[in-house]
Short mmCIF file of C-alpha atoms and ligand atoms in Angstrom, two decimals:
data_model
loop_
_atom_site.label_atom_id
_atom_site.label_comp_id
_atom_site.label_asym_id
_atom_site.label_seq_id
_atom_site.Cartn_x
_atom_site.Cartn_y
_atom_site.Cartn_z
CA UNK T 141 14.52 16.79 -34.98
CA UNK T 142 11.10 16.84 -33.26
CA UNK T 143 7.64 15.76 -34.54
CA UNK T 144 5.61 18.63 -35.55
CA UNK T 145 2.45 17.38 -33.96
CA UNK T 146 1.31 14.54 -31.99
CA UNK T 147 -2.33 12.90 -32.82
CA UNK T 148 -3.20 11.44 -29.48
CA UNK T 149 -5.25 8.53 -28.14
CA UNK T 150 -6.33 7.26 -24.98
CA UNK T 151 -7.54 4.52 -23.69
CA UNK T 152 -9.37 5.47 -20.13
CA UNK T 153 -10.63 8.05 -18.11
CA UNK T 154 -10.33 7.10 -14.34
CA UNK T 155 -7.81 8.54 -11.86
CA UNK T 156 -5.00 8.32 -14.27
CA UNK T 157 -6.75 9.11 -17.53
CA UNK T 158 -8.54 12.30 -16.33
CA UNK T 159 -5.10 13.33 -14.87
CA UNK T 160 -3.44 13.12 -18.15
CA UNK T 161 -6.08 15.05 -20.12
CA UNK T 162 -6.16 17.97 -16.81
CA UNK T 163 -2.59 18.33 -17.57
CA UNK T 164 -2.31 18.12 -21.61
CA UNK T 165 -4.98 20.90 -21.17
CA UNK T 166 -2.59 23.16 -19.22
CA UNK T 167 0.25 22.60 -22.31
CA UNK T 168 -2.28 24.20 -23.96
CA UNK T 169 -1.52 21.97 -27.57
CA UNK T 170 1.94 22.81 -26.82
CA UNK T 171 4.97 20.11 -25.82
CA UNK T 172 8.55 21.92 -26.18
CA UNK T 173 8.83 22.74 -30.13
CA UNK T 174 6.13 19.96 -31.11
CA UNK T 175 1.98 20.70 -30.88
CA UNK T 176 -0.46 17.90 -30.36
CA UNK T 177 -4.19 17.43 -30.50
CA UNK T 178 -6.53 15.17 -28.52
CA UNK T 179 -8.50 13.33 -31.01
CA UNK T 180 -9.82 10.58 -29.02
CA UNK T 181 -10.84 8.94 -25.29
CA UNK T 182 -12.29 5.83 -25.53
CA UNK T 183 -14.40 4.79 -22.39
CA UNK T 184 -16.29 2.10 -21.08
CA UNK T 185 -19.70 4.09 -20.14
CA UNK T 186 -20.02 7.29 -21.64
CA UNK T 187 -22.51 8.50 -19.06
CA UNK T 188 -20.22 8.17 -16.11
CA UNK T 189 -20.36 11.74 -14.41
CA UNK T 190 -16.45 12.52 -14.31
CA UNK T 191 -14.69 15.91 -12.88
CA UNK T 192 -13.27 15.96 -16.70
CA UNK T 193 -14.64 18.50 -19.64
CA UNK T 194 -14.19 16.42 -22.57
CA UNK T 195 -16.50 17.61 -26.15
CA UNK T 196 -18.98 15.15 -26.96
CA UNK T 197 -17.13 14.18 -30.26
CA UNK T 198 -13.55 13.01 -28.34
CA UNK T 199 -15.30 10.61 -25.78
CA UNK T 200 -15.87 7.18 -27.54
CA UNK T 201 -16.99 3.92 -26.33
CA UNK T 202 -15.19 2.18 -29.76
CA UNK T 203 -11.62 1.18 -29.12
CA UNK T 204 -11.89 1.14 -33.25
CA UNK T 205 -11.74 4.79 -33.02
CA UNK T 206 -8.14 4.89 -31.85
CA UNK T 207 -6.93 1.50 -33.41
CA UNK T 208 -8.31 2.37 -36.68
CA UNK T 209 -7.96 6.04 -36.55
CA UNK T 210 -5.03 6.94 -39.25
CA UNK T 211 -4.28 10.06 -38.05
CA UNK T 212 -3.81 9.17 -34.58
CA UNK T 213 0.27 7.91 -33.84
CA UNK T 214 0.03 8.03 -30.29
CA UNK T 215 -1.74 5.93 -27.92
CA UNK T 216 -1.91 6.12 -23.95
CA UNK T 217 -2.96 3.39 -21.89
CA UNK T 218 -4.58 3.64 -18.64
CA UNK T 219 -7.16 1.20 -18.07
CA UNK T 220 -4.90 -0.67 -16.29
CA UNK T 221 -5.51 -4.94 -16.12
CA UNK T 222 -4.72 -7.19 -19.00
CA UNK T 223 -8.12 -7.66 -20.45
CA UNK T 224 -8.26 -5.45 -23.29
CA UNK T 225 -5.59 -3.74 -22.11
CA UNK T 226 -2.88 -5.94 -24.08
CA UNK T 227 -4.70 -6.23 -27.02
CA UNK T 228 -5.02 -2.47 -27.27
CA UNK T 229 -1.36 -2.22 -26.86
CA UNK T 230 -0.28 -4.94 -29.22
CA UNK T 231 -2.73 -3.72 -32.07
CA UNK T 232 -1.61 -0.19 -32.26
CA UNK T 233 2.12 -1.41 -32.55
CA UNK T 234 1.07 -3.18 -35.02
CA UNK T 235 -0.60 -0.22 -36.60
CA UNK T 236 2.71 1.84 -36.18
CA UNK T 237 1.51 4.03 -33.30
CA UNK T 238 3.65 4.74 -30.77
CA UNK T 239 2.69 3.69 -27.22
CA UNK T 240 2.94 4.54 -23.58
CA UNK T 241 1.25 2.33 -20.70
CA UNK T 242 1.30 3.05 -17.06
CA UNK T 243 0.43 -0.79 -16.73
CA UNK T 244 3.18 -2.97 -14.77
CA UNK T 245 1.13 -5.59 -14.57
CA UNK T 246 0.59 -5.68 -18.13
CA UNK T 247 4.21 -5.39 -19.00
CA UNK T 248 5.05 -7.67 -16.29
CA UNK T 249 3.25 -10.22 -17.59
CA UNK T 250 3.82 -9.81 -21.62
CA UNK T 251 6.88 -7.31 -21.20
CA UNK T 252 9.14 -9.12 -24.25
CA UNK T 253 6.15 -9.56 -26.91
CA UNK T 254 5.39 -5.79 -26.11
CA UNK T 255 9.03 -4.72 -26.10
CA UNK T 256 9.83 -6.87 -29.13
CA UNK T 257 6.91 -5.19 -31.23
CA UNK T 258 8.08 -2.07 -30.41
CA UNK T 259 11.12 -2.38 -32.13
CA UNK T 260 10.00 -4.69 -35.29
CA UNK T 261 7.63 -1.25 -36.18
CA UNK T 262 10.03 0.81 -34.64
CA UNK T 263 7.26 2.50 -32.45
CA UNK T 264 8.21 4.51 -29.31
CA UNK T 265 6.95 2.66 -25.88
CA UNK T 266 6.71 4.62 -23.11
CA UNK T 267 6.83 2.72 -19.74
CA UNK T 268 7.64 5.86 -17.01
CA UNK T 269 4.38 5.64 -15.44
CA UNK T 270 4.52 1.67 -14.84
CA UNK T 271 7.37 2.65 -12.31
CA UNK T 272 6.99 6.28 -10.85
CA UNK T 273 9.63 5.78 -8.42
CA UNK T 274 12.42 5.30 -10.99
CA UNK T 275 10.66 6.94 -13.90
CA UNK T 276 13.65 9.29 -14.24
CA UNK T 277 15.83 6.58 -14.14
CA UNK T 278 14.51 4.20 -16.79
CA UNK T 279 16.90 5.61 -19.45
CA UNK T 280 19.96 4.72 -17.24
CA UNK T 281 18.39 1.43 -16.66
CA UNK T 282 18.03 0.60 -20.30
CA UNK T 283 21.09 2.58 -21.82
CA UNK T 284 23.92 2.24 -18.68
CA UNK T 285 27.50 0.98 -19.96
CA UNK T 286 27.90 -0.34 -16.87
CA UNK T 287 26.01 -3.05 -15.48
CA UNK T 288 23.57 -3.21 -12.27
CA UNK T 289 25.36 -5.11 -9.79
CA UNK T 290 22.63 -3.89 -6.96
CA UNK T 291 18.91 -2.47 -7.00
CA UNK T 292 16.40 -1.69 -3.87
CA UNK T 293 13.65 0.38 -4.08
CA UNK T 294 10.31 1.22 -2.28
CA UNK T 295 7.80 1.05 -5.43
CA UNK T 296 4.25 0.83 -3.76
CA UNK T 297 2.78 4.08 -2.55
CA UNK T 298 -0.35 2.08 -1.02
CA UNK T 299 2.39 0.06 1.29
CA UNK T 300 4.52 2.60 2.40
CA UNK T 301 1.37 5.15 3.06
CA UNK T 302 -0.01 2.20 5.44
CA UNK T 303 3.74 1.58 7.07
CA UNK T 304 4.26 5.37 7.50
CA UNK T 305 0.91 5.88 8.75
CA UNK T 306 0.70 2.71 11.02
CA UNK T 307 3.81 4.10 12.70
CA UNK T 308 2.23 7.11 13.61
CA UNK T 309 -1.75 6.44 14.31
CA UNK T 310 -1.29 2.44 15.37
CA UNK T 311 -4.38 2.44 12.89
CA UNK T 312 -5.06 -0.95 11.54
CA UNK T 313 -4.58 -1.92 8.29
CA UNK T 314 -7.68 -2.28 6.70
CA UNK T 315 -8.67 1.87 7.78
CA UNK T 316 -5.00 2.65 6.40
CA UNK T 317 -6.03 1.13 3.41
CA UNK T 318 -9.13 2.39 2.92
CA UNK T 319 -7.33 6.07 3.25
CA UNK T 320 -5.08 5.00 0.47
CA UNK T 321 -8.01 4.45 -1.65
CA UNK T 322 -9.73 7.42 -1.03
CA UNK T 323 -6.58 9.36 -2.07
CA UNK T 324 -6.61 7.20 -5.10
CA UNK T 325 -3.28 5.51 -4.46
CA UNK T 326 -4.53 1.75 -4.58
CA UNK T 327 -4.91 -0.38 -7.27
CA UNK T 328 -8.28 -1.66 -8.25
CA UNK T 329 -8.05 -4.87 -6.54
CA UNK T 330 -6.10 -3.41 -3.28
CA UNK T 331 -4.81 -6.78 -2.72
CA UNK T 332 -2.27 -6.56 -5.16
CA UNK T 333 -0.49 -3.87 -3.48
CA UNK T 334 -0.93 -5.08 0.12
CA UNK T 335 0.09 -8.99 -1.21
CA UNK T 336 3.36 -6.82 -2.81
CA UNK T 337 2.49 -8.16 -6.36
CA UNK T 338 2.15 -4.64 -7.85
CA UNK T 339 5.78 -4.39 -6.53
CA UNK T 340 7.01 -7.46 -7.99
CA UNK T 341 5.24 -6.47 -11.74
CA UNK T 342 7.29 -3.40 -10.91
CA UNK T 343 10.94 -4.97 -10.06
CA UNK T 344 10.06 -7.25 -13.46
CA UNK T 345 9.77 -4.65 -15.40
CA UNK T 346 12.95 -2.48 -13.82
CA UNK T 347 14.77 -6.17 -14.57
CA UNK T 348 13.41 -6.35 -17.71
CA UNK T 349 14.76 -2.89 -18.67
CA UNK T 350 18.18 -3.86 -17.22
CA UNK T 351 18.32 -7.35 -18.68
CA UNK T 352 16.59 -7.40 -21.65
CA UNK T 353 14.67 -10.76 -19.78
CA UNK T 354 11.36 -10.35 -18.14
CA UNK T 355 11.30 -13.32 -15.21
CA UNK T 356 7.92 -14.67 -14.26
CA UNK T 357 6.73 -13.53 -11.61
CA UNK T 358 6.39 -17.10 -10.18
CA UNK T 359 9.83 -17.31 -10.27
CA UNK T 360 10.52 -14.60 -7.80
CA UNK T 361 9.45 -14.69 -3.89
CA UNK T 362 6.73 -12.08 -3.15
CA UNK T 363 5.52 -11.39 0.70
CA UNK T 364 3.43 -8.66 1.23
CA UNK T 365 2.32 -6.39 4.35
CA UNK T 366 -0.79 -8.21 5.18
CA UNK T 367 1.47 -9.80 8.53
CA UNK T 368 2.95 -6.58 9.83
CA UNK T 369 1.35 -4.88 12.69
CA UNK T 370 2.22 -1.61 14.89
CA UNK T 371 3.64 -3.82 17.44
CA UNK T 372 6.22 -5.04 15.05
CA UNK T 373 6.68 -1.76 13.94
CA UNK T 374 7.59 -0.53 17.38
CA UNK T 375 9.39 -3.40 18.40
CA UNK T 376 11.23 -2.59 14.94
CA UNK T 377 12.11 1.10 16.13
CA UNK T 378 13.70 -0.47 19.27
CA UNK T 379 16.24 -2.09 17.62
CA UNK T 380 16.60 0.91 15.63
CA UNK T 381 15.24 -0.03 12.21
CA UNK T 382 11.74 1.54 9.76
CA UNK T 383 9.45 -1.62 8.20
CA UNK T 384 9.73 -0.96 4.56
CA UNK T 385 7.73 -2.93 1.22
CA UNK T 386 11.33 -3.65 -0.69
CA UNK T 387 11.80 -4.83 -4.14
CA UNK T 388 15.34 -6.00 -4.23
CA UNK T 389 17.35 -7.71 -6.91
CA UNK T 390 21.26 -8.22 -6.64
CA UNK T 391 23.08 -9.70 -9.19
CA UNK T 392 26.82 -11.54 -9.42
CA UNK T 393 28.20 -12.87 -12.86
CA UNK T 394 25.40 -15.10 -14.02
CA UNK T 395 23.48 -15.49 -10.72
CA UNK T 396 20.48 -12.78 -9.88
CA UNK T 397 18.87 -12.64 -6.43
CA UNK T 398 15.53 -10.99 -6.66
CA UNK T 399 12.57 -10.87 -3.81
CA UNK T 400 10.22 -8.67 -2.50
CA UNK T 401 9.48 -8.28 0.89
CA UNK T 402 9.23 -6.59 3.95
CA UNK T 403 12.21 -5.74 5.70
CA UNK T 404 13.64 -3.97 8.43
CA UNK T 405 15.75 -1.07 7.34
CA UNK T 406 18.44 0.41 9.26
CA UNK T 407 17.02 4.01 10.34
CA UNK T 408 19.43 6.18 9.02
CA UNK T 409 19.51 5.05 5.32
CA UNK T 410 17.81 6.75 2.73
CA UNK T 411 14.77 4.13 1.85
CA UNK T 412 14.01 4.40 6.13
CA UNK T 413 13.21 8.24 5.73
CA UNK T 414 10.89 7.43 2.43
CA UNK T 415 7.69 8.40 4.05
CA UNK T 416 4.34 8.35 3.10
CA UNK T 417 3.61 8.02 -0.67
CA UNK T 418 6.92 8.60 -1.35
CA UNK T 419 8.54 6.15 -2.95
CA UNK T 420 12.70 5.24 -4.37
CA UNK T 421 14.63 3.52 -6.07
CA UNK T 422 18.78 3.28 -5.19
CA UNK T 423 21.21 1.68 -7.76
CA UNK T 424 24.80 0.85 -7.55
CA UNK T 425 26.49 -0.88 -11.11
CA UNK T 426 29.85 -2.61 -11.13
CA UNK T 427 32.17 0.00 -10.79
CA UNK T 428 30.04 1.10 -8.19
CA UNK T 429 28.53 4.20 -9.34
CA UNK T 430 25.56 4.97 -6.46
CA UNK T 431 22.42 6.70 -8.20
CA UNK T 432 18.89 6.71 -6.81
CA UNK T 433 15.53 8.43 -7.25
CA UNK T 434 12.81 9.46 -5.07
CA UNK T 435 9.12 10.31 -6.11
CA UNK T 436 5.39 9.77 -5.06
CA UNK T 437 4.84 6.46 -6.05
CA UNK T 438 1.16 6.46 -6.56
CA UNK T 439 -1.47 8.87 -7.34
CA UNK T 440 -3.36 11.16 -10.57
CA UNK T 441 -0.43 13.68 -10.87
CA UNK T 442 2.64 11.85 -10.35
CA UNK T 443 1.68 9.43 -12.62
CA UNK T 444 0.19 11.55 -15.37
CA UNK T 445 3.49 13.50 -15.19
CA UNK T 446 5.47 10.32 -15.92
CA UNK T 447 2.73 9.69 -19.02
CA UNK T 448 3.56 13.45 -20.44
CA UNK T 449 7.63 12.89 -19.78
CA UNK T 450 7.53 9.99 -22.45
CA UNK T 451 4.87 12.19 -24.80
CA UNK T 452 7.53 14.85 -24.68
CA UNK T 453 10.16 12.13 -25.43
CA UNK T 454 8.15 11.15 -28.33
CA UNK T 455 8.10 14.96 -29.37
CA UNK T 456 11.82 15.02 -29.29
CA UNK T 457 11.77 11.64 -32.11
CA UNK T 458 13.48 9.64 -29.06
CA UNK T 459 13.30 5.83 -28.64
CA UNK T 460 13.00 3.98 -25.40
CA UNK T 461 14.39 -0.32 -26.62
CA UNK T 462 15.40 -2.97 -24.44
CA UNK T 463 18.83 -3.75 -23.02
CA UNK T 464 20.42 -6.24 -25.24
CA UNK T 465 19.09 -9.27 -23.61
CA UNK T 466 21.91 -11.48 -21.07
CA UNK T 467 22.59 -14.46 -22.12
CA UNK T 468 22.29 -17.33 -19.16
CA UNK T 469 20.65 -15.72 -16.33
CA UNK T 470 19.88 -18.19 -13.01
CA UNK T 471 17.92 -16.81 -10.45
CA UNK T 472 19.39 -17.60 -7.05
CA UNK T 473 16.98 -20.43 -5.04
CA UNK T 474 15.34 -18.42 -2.03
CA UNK T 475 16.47 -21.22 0.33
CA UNK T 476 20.72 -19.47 -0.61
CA UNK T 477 20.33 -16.00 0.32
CA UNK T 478 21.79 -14.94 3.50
CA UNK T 479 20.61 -11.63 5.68
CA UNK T 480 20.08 -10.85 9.17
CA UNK T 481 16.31 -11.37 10.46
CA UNK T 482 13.83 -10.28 12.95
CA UNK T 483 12.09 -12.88 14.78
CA UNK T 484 9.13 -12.46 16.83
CA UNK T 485 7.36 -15.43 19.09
CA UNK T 486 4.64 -15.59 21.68
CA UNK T 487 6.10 -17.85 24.08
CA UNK T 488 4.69 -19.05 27.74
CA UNK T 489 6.47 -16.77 30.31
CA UNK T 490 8.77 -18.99 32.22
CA UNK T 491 11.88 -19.79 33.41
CA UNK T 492 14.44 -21.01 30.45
CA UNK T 493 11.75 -20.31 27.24
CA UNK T 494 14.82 -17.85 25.93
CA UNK T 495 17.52 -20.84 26.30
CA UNK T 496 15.58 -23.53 24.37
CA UNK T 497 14.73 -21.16 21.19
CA UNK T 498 18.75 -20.10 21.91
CA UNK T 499 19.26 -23.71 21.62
CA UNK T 500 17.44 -24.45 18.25
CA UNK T 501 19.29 -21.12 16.74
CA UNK T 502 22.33 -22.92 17.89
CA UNK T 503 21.73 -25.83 16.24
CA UNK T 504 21.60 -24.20 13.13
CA UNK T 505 24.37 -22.25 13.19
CA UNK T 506 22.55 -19.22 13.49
CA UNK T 507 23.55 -16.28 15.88
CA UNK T 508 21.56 -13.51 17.95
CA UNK T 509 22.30 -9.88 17.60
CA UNK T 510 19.99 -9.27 19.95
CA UNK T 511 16.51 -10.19 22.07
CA UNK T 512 13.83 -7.89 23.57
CA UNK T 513 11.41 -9.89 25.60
CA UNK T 514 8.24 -7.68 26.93
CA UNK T 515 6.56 -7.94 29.81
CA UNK T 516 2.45 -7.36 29.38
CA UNK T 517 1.27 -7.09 32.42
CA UNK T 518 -2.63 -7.26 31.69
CA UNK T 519 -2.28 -10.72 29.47
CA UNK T 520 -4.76 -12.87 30.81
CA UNK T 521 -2.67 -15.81 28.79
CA UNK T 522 0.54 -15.57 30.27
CA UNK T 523 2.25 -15.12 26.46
CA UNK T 524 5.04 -12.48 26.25
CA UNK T 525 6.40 -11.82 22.66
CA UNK T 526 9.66 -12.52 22.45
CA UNK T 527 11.80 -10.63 19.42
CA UNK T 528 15.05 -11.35 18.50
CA UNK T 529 17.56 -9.95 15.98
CA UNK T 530 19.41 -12.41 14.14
CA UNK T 531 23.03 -11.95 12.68
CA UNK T 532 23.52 -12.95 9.08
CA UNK T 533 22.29 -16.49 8.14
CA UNK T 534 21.42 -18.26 5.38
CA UNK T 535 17.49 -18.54 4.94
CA UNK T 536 17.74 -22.59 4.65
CA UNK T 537 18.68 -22.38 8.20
CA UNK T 538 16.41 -20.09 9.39
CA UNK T 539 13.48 -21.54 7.80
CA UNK T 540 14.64 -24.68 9.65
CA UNK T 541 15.00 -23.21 12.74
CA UNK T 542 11.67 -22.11 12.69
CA UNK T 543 10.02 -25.56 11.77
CA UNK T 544 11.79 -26.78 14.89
CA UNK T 545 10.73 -23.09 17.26
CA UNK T 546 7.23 -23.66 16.05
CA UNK T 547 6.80 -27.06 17.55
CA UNK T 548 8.70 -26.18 21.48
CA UNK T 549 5.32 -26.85 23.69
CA UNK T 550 6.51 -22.64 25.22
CA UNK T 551 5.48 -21.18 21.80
CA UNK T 552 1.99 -20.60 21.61
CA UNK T 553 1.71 -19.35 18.24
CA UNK T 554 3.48 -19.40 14.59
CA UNK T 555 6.67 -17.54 14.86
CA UNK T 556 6.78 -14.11 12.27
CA UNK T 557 9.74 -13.35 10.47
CA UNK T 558 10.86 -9.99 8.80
CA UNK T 559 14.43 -10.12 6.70
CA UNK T 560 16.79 -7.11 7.27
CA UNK T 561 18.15 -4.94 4.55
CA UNK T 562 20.56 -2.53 4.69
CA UNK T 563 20.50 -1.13 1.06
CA UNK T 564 22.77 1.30 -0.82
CA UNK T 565 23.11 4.55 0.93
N1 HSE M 937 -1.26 1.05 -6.45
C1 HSE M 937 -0.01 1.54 -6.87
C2 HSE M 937 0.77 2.00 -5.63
C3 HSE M 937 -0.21 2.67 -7.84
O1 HSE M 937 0.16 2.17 -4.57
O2 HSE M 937 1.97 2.17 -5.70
C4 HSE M 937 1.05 3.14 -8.53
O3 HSE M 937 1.63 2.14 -9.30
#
């Protein structure tokens, strides 16, 4: 049976906030069989011009005017951050409200004190919007019989707008940012998403949902885009591959890989054609059951829609609880996982350069797929960058390798690497 009517709350009016609010207007009070009212928005400044109508009497600069507000049982958090934000969450639990927050890096952070509150005052918590490119997909994550054996997923719309558009323009990266910000994709500090640590809050939080365990994010290696150029993005397409942001986490029996990086991704598989702000998430559990989701992964509308999916889930009296947590989980060392890599040098442009860095991969027991070595005619330096395309290895050995490239008097410059993944489909 549904709730007759919903008392809401919210905390914020910026991008996602005032997104929320434009669309609750539209329902009109109405969500399926339930109603619900607006009571209050609390704010920081209450003279901030904003697109938004709001009456007088709703905006509020008192976060007491949710928390203690009896009549209001549901509470939306945008503000985003962990300063108030977690206290805000944590205190209406406590009050028996129910919650939904778009923040991953809140949940990231304090994921199993939220999650755990949730259920001792059997509250609803929403957490679509702190993952918009699985938001459809959190209920399989949480509820599945089977277990994820495999997860990859493009879950920062700032990254893959810069990639997509990088590809096309050969704009730097700073102007491609500052076009994600204008179309209100970025976070507030934009370094999170180019450093990939909004997409590692995100892959916590997907794991959490999975494993009932919420990792630190210390514990996982994060890599953003900051390295990756236009050149490597071309030299990329020549050995028939896309540069993609990936979360990925893999697990077998008791051992989880999980990373986030860039990689190259074969052209032809479903996260390569992910373009723009579009972002996905593909699956594959033990019995190997392939499911994925695609979505804009950043902006006012797809993320207030994922906000007013989990109001109309409250609506409908559901409840959104952890996995049963799995017992003995080791995260697999960095230095033991084993894919195929692109490696790109500037090396002096003479005779036997590609034999000694042949040599060193040798020595490692590493093999080439294959090279590309360009000739640039106008270099007043006499460097030529030098890519090559590794077959699988384990990362130990490449990162040894490397020490040993680095220091050959031909390489002028520290060598970049880029790990390849395939993914699921
Ligand atoms: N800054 C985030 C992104 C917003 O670009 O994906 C959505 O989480």
């Amino acid at each position: 049976m549904g709730k007759k009517k919903l008392r809401i709350g919210i905390f914020g009016l910026g991008t996602v906030g005032s997104g929320v609010v434009e669309l609750l207007k539209r329902k009109e009070g109405k969500l399926g069989s339930a109603s619900f009212s607006l009571e209050k928005v609390v704010v920081k400044n209450l003279t901030k011009k904003r697109d938004i109508n709001l009456s007088p009497e709703i905006l509020s600069i008192n976060p007491e005017d949710i928390l203690c507000n009896l009549s209001i049982d549901t509470v939306i958090e945008v503000i985003g951050g962990i300063y108030p934000a977690r206290a805000f969450v944590l205190q209406a639990l406590e009050k028996g409200k129910n919650v939904i927050t778009a923040n991953k890096a809140l949940l990231a952070t304090s994921g199993s004190e939220i999650f755990k509150k949730a259920a001792e005052k059997n509250c609803y918590l929403g957490v679509r919007a702190s993952n918009i490119a699985a938001y459809r997909l959190i209920e399989s994550l949480t509820n599945s019989p089977s277990r994820i054996e495999k997860l990859v997923g493009i879950f920062n719309g700032t990254c893959n707008y810069i990639l997509t558009e990088m590809e096309k323009t050969g704009k730097p990266l700073p102007d491609l940012l500052k076009e994600a910000q204008s179309m209100g994709y970025a976070e507030a500090d934009p370094a999170d998403d180019i450093n990939g640590k909004d997409t590692a809050h995100k892959l916590v939080v997907l794991l959490g949902l999975t494993l009932g365990c919420f990792f630190p994010l210390k514990s996982i290696h994060v890599e953003g885009i900051a390295n990756v150029s236009s050149e490597d993005i071309v030299f990329a397409h020549e050995l028939g591959y896309k540069i993609k942001l990936l979360a990925i986490a893999r697990r077998k029996e008791d051992i989880l890989e999980a990373r986030v990086h860039p990689a190259l991704v074969p052209q032809d598989r479903w996260l390569a054609r992910l373009a723009g702000v579009e972002n996905g998430l593909e699956i594959r559990d033990e019995i190997g059951l392939e499911i994925g989701m695609q979505a804009p992964g950043a902006g006012k509308y797809p993320t207030a829609t994922a906000i007013i999916e989990d109001l109309i889930c409250i609506a409908q009296g559901r409840k959104l609880f952890l996995s049963e947590r799995i017992p003995s989980f080791n995260l697999k060392p960095m230095s033991e996982i084993e894919t195929k890599y692109y490696l790109k040098v500037y090396a002096v442009d003479k005779a036997g350069v590609l034999a000694k860095i042949a040599n060193v991969f040798g020595d490692h027991d590493i093999s080439i797929e294959s090279v590309i070595q360009k000739k640039i005619e106008s270099k007043k330096d006499n460097l030529v960058p030098v890519i090559m395309l590794t077959h699988r290895s384990r990362e130990d050995n490449i990162q040894k390798a490397l020490r040993k490239i680095k220091d050959l008097p031909v390489i002028k410059k520290n060598p970049f690497l880029i790990r390849v993944e395939e993914g699921i489909f």
